[in-house]
Tab-separated table of C-alpha atoms in Angstrom:
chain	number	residue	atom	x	y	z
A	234	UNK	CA	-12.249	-21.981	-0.154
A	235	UNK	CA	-10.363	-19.152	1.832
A	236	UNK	CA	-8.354	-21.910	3.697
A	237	UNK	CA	-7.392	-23.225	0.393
A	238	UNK	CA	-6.726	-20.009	-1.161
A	239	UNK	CA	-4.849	-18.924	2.316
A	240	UNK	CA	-2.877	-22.402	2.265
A	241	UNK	CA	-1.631	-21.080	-1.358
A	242	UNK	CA	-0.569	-17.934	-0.446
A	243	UNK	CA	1.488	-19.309	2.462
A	244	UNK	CA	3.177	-21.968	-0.295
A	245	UNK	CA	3.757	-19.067	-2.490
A	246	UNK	CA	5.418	-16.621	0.057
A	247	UNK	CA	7.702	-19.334	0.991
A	248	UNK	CA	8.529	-20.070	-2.506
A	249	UNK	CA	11.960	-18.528	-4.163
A	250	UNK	CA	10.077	-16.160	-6.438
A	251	UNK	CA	7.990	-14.891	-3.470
A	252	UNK	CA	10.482	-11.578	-2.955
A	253	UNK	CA	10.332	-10.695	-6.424
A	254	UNK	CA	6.295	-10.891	-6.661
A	255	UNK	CA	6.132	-9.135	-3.369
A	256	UNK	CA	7.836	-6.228	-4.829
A	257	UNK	CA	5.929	-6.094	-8.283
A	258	UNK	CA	2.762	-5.979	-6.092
A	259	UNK	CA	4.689	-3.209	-3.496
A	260	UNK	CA	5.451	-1.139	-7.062
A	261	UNK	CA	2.139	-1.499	-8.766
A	262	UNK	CA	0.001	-0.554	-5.188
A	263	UNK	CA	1.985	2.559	-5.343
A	264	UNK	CA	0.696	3.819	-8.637
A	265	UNK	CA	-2.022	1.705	-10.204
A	266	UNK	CA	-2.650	-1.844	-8.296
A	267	UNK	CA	-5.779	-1.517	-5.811
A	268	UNK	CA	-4.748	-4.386	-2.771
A	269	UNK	CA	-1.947	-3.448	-0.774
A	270	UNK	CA	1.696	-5.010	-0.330
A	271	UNK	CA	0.816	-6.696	3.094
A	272	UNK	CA	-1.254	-9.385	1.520
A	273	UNK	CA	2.271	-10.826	0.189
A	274	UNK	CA	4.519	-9.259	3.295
A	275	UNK	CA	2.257	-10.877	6.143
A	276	UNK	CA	2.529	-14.749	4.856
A	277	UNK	CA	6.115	-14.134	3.610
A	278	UNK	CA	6.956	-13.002	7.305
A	279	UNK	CA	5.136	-15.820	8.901
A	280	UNK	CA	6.843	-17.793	6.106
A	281	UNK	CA	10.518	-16.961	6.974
A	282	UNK	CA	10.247	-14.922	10.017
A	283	UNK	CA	14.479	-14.614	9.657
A	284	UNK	CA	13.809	-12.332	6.573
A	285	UNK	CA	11.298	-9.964	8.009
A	286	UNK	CA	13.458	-6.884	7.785
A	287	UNK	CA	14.606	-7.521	4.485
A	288	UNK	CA	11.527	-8.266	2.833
A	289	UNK	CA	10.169	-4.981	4.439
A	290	UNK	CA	12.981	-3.378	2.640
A	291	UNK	CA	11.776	-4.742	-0.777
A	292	UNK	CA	8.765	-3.917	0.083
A	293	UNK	CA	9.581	-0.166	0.943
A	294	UNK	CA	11.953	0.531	-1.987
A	295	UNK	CA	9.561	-1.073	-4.739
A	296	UNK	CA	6.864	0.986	-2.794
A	297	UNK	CA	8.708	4.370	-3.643
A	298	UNK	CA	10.118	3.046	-6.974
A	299	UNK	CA	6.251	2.904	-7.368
A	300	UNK	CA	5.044	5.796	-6.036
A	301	UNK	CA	8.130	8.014	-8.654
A	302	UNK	CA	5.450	6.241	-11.511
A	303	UNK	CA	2.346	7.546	-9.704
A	304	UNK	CA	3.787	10.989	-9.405
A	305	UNK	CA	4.727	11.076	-13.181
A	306	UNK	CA	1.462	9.772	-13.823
A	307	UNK	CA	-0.469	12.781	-12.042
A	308	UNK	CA	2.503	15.361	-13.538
A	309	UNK	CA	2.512	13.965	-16.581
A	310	UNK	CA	-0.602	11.844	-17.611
A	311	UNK	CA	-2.954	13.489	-15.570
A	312	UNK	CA	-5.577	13.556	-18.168
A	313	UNK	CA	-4.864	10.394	-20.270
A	314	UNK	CA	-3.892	7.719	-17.147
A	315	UNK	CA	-4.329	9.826	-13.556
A	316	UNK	CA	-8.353	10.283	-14.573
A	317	UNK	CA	-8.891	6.802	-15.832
A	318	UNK	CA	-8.354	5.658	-12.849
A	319	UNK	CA	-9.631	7.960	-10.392
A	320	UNK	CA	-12.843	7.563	-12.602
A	321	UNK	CA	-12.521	3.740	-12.211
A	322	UNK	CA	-12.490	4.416	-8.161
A	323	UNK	CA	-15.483	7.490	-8.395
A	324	UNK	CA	-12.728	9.055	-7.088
A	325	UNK	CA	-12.221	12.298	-9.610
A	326	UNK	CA	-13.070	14.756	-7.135
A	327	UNK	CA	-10.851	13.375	-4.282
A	328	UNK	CA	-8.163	13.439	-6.441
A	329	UNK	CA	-8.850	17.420	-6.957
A	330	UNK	CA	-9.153	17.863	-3.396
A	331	UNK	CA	-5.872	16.103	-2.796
A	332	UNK	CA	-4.106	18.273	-5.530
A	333	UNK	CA	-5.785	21.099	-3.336
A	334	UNK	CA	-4.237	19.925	-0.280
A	335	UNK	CA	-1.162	19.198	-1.355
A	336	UNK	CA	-0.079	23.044	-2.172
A	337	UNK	CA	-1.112	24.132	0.945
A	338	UNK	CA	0.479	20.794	3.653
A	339	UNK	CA	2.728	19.380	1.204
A	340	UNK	CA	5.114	16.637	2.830
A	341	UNK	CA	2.359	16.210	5.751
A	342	UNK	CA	0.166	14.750	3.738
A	343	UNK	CA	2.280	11.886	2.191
A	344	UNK	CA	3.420	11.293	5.842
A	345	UNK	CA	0.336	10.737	7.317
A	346	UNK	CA	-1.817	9.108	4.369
A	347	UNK	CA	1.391	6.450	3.415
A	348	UNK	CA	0.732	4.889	6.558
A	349	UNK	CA	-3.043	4.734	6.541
A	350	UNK	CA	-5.401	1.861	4.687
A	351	UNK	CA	-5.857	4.522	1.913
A	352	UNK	CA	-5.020	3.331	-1.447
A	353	UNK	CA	-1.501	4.760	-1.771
A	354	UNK	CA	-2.061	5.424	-5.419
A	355	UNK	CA	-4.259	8.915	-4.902
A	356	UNK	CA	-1.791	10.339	-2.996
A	357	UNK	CA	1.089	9.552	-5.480
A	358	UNK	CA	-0.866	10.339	-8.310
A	359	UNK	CA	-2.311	13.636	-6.694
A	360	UNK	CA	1.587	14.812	-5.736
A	361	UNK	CA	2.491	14.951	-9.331
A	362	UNK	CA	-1.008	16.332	-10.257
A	363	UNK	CA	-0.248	19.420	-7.687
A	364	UNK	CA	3.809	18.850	-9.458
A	365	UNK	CA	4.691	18.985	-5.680
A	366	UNK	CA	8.705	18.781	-5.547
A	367	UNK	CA	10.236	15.730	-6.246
A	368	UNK	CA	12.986	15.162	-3.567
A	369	UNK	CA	11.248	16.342	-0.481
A	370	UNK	CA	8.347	13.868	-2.008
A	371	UNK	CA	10.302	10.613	-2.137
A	372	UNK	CA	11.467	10.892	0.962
A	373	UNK	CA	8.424	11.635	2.738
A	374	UNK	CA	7.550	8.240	0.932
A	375	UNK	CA	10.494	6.015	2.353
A	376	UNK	CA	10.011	7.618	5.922
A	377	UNK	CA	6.123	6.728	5.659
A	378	UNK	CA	6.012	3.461	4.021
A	379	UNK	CA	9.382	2.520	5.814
A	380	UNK	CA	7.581	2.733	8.866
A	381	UNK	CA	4.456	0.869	8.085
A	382	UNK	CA	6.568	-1.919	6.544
A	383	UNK	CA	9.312	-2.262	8.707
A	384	UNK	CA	6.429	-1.898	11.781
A	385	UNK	CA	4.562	-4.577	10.641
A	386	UNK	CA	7.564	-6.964	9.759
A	387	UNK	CA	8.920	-6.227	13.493
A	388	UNK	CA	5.294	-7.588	14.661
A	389	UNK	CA	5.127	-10.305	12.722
A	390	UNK	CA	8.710	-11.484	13.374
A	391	UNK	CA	8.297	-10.760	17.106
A	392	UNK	CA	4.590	-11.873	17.557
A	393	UNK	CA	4.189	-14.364	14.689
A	394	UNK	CA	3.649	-17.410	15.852
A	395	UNK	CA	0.174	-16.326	17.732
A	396	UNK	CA	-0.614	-14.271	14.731
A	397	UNK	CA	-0.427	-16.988	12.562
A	398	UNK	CA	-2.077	-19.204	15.029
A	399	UNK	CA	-5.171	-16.295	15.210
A	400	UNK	CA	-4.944	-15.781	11.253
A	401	UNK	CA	-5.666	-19.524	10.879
A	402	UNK	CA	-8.310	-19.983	13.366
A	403	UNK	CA	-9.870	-17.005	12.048
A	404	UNK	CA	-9.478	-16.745	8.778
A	405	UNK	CA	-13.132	-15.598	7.530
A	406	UNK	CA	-12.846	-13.024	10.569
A	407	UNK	CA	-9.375	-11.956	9.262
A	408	UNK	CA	-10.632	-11.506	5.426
A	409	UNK	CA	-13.561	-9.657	6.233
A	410	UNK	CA	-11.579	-7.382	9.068
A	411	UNK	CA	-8.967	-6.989	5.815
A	412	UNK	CA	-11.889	-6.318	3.290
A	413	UNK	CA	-13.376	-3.436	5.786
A	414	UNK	CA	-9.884	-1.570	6.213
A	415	UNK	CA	-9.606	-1.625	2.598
A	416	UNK	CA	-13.150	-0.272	1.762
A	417	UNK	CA	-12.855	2.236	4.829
A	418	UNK	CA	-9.767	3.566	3.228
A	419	UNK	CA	-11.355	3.851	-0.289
A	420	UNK	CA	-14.339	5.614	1.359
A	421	UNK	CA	-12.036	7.796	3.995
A	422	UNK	CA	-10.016	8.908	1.329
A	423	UNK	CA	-13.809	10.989	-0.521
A	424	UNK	CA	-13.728	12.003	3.403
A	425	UNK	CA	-10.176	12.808	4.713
């Protein structure tokens, strides 16, 4: 099943839509979405190494595009959308403990948490909550999630044929390594 499901998601990163659902998916991570962006950046890399760099372009300006909707959702919504779905996570008092932090490290913490496995979504949502400033916000976002994209697509494009080659030999080992990084951000972020 995962080496059909993996053999579809390869078809579909190659396919001429595949930029445009990579960014939807970038956008949505940043403010509501739970997986993260790389599950469509790493095939569409392998896909096309060529267009690494430009698909971690889409993938950084959706991100931020994404993550202005996750601050006006914690400025603005805080009590109709921002709660919803740090109750849907167990995640309500994280999210106060991020407001917290945010007034006193500010631009530190979007630097260091966009480029962890921590569901990007609590830290937009928690700037706007703590209504840190806009500007200095945003691009604290493109530095961060520039870097983790644009790292990762210069890997890929440089190292990609072995990583594909592991990814396929591997794939249950992958999934589960993937599954772990993305519950040991969810339960860092109670934590960090």
């Amino acid at each position: 099943m995962l080496n059909r499901l993996y053999a579809r998601i390869i078809a579909l990163a190659a396919s001429p839509h595949a930029a445009i659902w990579l960014a939807v998916i970038a956008f949505a991570e940043a403010s509501v979405f739970p997986l993260p962006p790389d599950i469509m950046l790493v095939p569409m890399v392998l896909a096309c190494r060529e267009r690494a760099f430009r698909l971690a372009a889409i993938c950084t300006l959706a991100s931020v595009c994404g993550a202005i909707l996750g601050w006006t959702i914690g400025a603005f919504l805080l009590d109709y959308a921002a709660m919803p779905i740090a109750r849907f996570y167990h995640a309500e008092n994280t999210l106060h403990a991020l407001q917290e932090r945010f007034r006193e490290w500010g631009v530190w913490i979007v630097l260091f948490k966009g480029l962890t496995p921590i569901p990007f979504k609590f830290v937009t949502i928690a700037s706007g909550a703590a209504h840190f400033s806009l500007p200095p916000f945003l691009l604290a976002c493109a530095v961060t999630r520039g870097a983790r994209f644009f790292l990762l697509a210069a890997l890929l494009r440089r190292f990609g044929a072995p990583i594909q080659d592991f990814i396929e030999r591997r794939l249950p080992l992958v999934a589960l390594m993937f599954a772990v990084a993305l519950l040991g951000g969810v339960v860092a972020l109670k934590y960090i």
